[in-house]
XYZ file of C-alpha atoms in Angstrom:
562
model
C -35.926 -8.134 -1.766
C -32.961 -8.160 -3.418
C -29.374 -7.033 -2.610
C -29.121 -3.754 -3.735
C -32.326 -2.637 -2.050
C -31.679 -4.620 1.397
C -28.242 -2.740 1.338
C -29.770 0.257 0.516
C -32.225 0.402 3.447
C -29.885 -0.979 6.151
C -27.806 2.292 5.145
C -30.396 4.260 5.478
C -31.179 2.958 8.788
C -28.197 3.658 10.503
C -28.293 7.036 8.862
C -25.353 6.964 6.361
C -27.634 7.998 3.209
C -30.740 8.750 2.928
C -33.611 7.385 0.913
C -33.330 10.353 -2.147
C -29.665 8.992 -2.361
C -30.622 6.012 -2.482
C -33.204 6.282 -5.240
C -30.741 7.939 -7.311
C -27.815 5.198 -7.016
C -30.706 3.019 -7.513
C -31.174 4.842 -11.006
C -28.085 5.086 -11.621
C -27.145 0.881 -11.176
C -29.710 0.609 -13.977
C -26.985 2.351 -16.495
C -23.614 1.927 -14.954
C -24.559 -1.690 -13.460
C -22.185 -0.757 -10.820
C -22.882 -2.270 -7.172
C -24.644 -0.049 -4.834
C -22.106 0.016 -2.410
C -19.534 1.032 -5.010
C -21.563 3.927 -6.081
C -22.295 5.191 -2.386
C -18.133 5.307 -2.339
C -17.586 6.837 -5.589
C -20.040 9.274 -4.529
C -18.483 10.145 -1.316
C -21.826 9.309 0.954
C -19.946 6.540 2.303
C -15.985 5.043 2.862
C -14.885 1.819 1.933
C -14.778 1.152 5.523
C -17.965 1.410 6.358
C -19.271 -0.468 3.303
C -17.628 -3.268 4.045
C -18.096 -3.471 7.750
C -21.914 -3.637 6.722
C -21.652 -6.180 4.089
C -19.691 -7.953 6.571
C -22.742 -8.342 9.210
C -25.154 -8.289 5.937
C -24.088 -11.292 4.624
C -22.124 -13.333 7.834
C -19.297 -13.146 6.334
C -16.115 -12.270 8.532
C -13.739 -9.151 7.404
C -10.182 -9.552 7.128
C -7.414 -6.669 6.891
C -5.346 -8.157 4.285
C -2.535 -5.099 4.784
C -1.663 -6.791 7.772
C -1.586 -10.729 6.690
C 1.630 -12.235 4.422
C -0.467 -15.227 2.544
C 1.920 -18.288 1.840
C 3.806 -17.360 -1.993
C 3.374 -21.328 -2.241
C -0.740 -20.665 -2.577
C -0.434 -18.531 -6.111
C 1.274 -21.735 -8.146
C -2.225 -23.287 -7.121
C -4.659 -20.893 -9.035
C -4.429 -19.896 -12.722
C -3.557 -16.089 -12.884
C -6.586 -14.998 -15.019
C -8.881 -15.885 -12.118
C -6.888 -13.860 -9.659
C -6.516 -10.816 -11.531
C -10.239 -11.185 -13.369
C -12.138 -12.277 -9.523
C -9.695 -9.782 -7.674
C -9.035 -13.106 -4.977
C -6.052 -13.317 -2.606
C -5.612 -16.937 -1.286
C -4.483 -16.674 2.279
C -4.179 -19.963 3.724
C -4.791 -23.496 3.383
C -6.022 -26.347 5.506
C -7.117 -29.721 5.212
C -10.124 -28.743 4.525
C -10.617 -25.434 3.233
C -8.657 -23.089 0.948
C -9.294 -19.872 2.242
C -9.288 -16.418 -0.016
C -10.337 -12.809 0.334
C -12.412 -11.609 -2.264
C -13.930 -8.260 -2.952
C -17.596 -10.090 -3.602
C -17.454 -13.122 -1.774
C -21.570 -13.446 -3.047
C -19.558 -14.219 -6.605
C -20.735 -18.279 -6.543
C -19.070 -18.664 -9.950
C -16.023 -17.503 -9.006
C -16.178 -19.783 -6.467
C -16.683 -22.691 -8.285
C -13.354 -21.822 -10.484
C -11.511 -22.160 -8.007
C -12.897 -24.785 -6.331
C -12.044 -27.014 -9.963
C -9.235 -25.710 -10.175
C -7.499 -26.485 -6.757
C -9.399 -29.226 -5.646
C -10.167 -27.867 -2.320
C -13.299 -26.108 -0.679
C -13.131 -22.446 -0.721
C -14.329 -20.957 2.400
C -14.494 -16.855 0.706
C -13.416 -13.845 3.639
C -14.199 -10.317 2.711
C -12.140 -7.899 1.718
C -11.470 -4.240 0.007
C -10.815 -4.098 -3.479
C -8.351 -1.139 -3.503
C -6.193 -3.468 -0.952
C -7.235 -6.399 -3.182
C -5.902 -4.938 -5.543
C -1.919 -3.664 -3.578
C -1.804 -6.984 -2.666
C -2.421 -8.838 -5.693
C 0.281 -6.548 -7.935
C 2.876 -7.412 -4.471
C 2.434 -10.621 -4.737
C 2.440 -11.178 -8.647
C 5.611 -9.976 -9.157
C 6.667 -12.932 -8.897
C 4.465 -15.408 -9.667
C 5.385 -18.218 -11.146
C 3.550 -18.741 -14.505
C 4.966 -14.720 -15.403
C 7.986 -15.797 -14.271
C 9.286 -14.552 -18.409
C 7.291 -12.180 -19.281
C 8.652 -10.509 -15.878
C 12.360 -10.545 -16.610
C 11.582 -8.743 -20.459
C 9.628 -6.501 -18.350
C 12.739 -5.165 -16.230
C 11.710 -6.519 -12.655
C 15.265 -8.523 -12.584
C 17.237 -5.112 -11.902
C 19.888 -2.760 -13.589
C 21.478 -6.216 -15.069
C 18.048 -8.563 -15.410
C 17.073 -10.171 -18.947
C 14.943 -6.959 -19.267
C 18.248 -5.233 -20.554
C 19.160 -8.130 -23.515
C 15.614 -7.803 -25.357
C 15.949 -4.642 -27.110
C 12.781 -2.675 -26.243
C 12.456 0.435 -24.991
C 12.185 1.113 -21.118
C 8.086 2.789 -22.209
C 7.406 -0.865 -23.945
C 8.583 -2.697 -20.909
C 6.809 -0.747 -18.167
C 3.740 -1.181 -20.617
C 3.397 -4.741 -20.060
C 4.463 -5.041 -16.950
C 2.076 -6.661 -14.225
C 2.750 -3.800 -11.795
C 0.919 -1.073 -13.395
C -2.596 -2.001 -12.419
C -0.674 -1.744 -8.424
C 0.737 1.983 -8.941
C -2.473 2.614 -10.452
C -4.138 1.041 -7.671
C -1.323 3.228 -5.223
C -2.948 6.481 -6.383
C -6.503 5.204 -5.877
C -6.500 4.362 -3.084
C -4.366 6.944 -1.323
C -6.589 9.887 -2.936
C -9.641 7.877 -0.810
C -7.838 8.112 2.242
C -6.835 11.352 1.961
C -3.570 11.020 1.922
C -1.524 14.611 1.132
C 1.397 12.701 0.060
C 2.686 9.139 -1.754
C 6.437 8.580 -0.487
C 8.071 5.540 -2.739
C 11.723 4.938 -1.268
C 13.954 2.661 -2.052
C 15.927 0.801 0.821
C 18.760 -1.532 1.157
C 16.255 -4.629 0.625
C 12.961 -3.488 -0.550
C 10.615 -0.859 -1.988
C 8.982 1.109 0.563
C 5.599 2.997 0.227
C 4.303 5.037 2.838
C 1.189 7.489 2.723
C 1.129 10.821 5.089
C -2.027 11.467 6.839
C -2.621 14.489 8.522
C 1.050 15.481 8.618
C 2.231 12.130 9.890
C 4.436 9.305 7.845
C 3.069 5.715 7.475
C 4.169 2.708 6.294
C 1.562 1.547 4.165
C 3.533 -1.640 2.264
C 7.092 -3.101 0.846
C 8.174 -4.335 -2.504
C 10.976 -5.989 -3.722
C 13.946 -3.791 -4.011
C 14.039 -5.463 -7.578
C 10.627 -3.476 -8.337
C 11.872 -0.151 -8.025
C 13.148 -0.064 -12.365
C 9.364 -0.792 -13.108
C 7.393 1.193 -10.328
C 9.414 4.522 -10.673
C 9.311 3.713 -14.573
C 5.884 3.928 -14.762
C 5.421 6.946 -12.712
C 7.940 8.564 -14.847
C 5.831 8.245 -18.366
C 2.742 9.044 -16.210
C 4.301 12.594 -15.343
C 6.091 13.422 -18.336
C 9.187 13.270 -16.809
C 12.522 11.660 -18.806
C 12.923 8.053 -17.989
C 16.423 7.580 -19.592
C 17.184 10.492 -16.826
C 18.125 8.279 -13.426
C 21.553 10.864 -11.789
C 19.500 14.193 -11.564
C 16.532 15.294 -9.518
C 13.620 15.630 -11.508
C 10.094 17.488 -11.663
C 6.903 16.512 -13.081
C 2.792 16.576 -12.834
C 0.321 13.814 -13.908
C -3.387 13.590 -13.526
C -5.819 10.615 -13.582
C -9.376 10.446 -13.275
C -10.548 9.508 -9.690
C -13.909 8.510 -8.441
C -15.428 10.850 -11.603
C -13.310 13.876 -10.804
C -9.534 15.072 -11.851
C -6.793 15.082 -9.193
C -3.752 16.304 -9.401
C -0.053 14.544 -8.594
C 3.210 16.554 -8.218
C 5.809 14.413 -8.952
C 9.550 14.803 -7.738
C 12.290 12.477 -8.086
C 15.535 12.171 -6.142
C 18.813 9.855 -6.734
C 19.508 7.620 -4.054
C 22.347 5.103 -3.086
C 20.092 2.371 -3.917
C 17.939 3.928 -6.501
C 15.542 6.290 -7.282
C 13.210 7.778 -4.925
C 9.507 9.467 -5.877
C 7.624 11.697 -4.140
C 3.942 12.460 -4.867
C 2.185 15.268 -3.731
C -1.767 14.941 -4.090
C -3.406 17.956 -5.441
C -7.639 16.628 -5.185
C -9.499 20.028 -5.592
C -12.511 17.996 -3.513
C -10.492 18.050 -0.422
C -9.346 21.474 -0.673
C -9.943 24.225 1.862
C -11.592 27.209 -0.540
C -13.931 28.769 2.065
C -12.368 30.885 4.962
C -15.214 29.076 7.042
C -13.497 25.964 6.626
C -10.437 26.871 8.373
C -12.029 26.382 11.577
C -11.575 29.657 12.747
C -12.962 31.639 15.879
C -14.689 33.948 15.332
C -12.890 36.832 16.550
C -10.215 35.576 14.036
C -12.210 35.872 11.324
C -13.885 38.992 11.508
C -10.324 39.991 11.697
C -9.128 37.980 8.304
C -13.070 38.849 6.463
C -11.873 42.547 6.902
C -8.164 42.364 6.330
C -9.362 40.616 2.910
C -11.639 43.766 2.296
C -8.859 46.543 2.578
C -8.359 48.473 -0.694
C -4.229 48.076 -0.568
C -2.233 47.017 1.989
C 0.264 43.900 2.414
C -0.734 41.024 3.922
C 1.722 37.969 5.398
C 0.611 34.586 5.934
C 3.720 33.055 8.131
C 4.379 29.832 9.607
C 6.356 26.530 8.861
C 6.342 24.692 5.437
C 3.593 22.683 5.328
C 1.129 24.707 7.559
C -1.777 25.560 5.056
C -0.261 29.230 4.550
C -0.998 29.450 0.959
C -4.656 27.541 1.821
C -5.257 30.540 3.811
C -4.360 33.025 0.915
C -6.539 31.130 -1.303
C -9.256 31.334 1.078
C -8.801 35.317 1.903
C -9.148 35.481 -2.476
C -12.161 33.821 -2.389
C -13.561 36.733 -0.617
C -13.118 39.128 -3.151
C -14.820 39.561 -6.242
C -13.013 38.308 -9.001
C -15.293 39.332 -11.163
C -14.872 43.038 -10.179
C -11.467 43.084 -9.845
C -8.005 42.206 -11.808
C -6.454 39.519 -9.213
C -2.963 37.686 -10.086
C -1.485 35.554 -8.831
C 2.549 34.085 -8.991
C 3.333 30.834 -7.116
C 5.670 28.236 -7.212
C 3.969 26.081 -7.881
C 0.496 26.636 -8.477
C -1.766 24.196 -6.340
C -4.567 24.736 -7.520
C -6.617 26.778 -10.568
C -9.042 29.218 -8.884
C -11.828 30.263 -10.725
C -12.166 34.149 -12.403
C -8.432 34.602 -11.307
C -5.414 34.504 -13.788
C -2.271 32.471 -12.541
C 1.166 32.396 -13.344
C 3.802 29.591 -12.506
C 6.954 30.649 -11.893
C 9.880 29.314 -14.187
C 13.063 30.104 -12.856
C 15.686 28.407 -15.738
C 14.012 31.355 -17.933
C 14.080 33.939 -15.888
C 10.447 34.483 -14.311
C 11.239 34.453 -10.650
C 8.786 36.118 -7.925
C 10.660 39.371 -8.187
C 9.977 39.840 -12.637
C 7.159 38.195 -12.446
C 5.606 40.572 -10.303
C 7.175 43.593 -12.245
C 5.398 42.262 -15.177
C 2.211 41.751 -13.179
C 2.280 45.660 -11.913
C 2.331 46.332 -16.146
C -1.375 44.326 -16.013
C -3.320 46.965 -14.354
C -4.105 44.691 -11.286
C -6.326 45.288 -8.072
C -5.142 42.187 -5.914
C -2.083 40.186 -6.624
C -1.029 37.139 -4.565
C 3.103 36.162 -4.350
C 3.339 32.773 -3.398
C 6.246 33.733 -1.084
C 8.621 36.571 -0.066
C 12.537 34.519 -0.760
C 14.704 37.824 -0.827
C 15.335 41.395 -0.477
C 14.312 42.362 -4.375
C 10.754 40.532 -3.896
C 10.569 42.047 -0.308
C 10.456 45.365 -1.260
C 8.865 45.027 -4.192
C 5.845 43.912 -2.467
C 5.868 46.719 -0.234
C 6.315 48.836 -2.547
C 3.284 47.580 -4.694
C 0.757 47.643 -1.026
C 1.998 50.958 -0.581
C 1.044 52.754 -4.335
C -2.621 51.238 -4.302
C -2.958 47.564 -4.149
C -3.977 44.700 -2.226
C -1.031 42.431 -1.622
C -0.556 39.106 -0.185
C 2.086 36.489 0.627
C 3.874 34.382 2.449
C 6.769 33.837 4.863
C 8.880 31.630 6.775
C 8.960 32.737 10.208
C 7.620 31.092 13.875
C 4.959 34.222 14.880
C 3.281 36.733 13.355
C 5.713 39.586 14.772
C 8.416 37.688 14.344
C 7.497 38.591 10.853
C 8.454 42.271 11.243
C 11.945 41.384 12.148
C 12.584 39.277 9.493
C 11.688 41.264 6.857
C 14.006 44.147 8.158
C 16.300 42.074 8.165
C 16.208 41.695 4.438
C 16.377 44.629 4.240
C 12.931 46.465 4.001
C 12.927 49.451 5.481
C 11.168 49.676 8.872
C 9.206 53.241 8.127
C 7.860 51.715 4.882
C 6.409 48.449 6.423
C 4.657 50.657 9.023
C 2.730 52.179 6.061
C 2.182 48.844 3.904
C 1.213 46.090 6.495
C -2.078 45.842 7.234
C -1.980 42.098 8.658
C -0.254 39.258 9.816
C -1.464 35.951 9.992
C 0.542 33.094 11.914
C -0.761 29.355 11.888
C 0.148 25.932 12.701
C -1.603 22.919 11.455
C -2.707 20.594 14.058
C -4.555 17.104 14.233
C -8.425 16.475 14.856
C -9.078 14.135 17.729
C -11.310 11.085 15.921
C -14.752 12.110 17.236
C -15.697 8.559 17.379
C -13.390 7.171 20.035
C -11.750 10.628 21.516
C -12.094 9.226 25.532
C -12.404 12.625 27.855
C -10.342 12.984 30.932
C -10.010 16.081 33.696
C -7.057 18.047 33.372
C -4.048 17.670 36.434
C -4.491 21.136 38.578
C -0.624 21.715 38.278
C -0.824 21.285 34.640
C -3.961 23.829 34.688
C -1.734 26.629 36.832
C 1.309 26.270 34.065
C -1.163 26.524 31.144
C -2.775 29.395 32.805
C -5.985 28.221 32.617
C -8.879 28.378 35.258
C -8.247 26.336 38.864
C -11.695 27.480 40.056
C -13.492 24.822 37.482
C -12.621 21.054 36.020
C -10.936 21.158 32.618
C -12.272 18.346 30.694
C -9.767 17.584 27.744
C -9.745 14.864 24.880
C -7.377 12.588 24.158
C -6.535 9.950 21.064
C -7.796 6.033 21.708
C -7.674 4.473 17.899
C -10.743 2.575 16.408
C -11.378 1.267 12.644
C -12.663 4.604 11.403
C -9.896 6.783 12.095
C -7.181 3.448 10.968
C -6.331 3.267 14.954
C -4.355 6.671 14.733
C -6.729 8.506 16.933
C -7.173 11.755 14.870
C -8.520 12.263 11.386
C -8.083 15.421 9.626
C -6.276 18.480 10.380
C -7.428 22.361 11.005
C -4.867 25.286 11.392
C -4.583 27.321 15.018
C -4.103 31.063 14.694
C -2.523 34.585 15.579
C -3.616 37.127 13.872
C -1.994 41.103 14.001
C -4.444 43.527 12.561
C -1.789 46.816 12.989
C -3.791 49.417 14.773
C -1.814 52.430 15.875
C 0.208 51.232 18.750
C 2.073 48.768 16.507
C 2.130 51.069 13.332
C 3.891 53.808 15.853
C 6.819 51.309 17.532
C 7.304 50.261 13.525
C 7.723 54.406 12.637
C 10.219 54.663 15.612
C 12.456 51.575 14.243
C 11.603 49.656 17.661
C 10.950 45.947 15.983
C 11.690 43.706 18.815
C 9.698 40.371 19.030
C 8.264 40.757 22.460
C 7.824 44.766 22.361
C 5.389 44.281 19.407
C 3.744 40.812 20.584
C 2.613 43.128 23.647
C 1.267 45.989 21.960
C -0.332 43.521 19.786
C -2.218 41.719 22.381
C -3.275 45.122 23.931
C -4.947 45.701 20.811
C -6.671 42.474 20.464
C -4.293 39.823 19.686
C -5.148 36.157 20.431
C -1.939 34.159 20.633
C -1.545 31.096 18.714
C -1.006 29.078 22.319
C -4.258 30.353 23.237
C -6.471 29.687 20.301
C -4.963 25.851 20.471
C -6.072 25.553 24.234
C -9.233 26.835 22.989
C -9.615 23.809 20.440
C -8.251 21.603 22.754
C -10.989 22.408 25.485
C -13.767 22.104 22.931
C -12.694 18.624 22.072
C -11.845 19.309 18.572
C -7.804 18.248 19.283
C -5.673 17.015 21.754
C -3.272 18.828 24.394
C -0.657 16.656 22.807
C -0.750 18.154 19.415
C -1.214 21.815 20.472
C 2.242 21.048 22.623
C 3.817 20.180 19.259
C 2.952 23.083 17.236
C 3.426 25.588 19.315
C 6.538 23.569 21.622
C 4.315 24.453 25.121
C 5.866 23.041 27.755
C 4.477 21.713 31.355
């Protein structure tokens, strides 16, 4: 039987794809002549993870996790670079009697055999990932020693290396420059992980990278400090964004072609004392929250937001910290309504991402379309919903209340820690407090919290005292989750995030304290909760008991205390 078909079956098996899927990647390999495996990834069906750990036992080979190993520079002067770049092969270590190397397809006999002539020595092949094949191999080539010239023209040398004495432009240098295929290979494989954002800093001696996943910073690699020039070069062109440029904070957006579908990077650049730091912000429209049933909400909260979104006019706030899936929610409540029907607009800053049937407009401040004209010129469009990416100041403020209260559906965003701390703040901009009675309709407050890795999550009973401070139940055993680490979820314990909730529908009680000019925190948190209110505490305790996160991270959001 041969490979493609053994791996396809063992897959099936142990219930990762099923046989359908199979067939068609099998159909599929007869075009493309793509591996199996590599088309269950691109795909989705599968992660690089688990492909390999089953090639692994498929083929007794062991797996290595070449992120954490720091192969000898003294092995690349042994093989010609054409094999390591075409054969994707790290050497790792030598002995007297093998010459070990990771390889993406360890099966590859000729490849082998290259080697093998040219070193001399037995090649025992390990198995590795090709995206970290591929991280590694543009690290370590910086500086190896047959490119040792065509490096220095390409920049890698610094501010002062030969790069500067050749004459070509900065565009012609980054073009041949060895490090490409690795910032390419950056991108990759940070969009596969998931990763919401690419951090590239430069540091007294070296180049850090570090991905964040689900909210959290982490060191993924280093560079030499040397390949900053190149790296942030690169980037630069790739964005659109003015090379030359190195003493002001820039702006840009580049897209690339992922695993058959467009993402999206923001790119934003900031002078440092020791060069030029780039941020990336990863826009993948497949990982996007578009349903309001993705949110992971109960469902007493979203009855609430399902008719909030169905009001005729009204204003509606989405509050919390930056970073807490605010405008994700918006975007969710429009995909309730029918765009088809109705005129919706929207005016962000930036946009995230296109939405279908709905017209968007970026903001552009330098000529003179902030959130405040922008929406007077949306009002002049004859529109039925209109979403402002967020409420900044007084003049937008009371525009939108103004626009909820003379017919239409409005929504934004704020900055504020609860949903009637909301009230507050805007009177404090100045709104007055008899108006936002009549325009509010809703408040929605949210946090984003981790997801406890279902696969190694260990249970434990809750501590009684703990119990009586949380004000939960002594007459039963609380069984929470907590975070253990295994291969699938990278030994972090969580993977993937969901948002906790409050949500203020104003009913009567509320509307009436608003009409009397009585906007105190507490006062309207308690007529709130008499009407139905489920605080944000709550509704994490909730997720915590059903195993979906941990005590830990609801204590973090929402700063409980025991």
């Amino acid at each position: 039987m041969a490979n493609n078909e053994l791996l396809g079956q063992i897959m099936v098996k142990i219930g990762t794809v099923t046989e359908k899927e199979v067939e068609t990647a099998l159909m599929e390999q007869e075009i493309s002549k793509e591996k199996i495996g590599r088309i269950f990834v691109r795909q989705g069906l599968i992660t690089e993870d688990q492909l390999l750990k089953v090639l692994s036992d498929l083929w007794g080979i062991p797996l290595v996790q070449i992120e954490k190993t720091e192969p000898d520079s003294n092995l690349f002067k042994m093989i010609p670079f054409s094999l390591l770049k075409t054969h994707k092969i790290l050497p790792l270590s030598l002995n007297k009697q093998y010459l070990t190397v990771a390889m993406a397809d360890p099966m590859n006999t000729k490849a082998i055999d290259e080697v093998q002539m040219a070193t001399g020595f037995n090649v025992l092949p390990v198995l590795a990932g090709e995206s970290d094949l591929r991280i590694m191999l543009g690290r370590h080539l910086t500086f190896y020693k047959d490119f040792e010239t065509e490096q220095s023209t390409a920049g890698l040398g610094g501010e002062t290396g030969g790069g500067q004495e050749t004459g070509a432009s900065e565009e012609q240098l980054v073009i041949n420059n060895p490090l490409i295929d690795m910032v390419d290979s950056i991108l990759i494989k940070a969009v596969r992980a998931r990763v919401s954002d690419i951090h590239i800093e430069p540091l007294e001696k070296k180049l850090l990278i570090r991905f964040r996943m689900d909210g959290v910073l982490y060191p993924v690699f280093s560079l030499p400090l040397s390949a900053n020039s190149a790296v942030v070069s690169r980037l630069k062109i790739l964005a659109g964004i003015d090379i030359a440029e190195k003493r002001l904070p820039q702006d840009g957006r580049l897209r690339m072609l992922i695993d058959r579908h467009q993402v999206d990077f923001r790119v934003a650049t900031l002078p440092t004392y020791y060069g030029e730091k780039i941020v990336l912000r990863i826009l993948d429209k497949n990982q996007a929250v578009n349903k309001l049933e993705q949110l992971g909400l109960t469902a007493a909260n979203y009855e609430y937001m399902a008719q909030l979104a169905q009001k005729p006019h009204g204003l509606i706030l989405a509050t919390g910290p930056t970073g807490s899936g605010k405008t994700t929610t918006l975007y969710s409540l429009l995909g309730l309504i029918d765009a088809g029907r109705k005129n919706v607009i929207t005016i962000e800053d930036p946009i995230e991402y296109t939405l279908h049937e709905i017209n968007q407009v970026q903001t552009n401040t330098k000529a003179g379309l902030t959130f405040a004209s922008g929406l007077r010129a949306i009002l002049r469009q004859d529109p039925d919903v209109i979403m402002v990416g967020e409420i900044r100041d007084r003049e937008t403020a009371e525009l939108a209340v103004h626009t909820a209260l003379t017919g239409h559906l409005v929504m934004s965003t704020l900055h504020t820690n609860s949903a009637a701390g909301s009230i507050a703040r805007l009177v404090d901009m100045g709104v007055e407090g008899y108006l936002l009675g009549a325009a509010l309709i809703g408040i929605i407050s949210q946090r984003l919290v981790r997801k406890l890795c279902r696969n190694c999550r260990e249970p434990y009973v809750l501590n009684t005292n703990i119990c009586r401070k949380l004000g939960l139940p002594l007459d039963e055993e609380i069984v929470l989750y907590r975070a253990k680490g295994c291969q699938l979820c990278r030994q972090t314990g969580y993977q993937g995030r969901i948002a906790i909730h409050e949500i203020i529908v104003l009913g009567s009680l509320v509307k009436k304290l608003l009409e009397q000019g009585l906007f105190a925190e507490d006062r309207i948190a308690d007529e709130a909760r008499s009407e139905g209110l489920i605080e944000i505490k709550n509704d994490g305790l909730l997720k915590a008991r059903q195993g979906i996160t941990s005590l830990e991270e609801i204590m973090q959001a929402v700063l409980l205390g025991y």
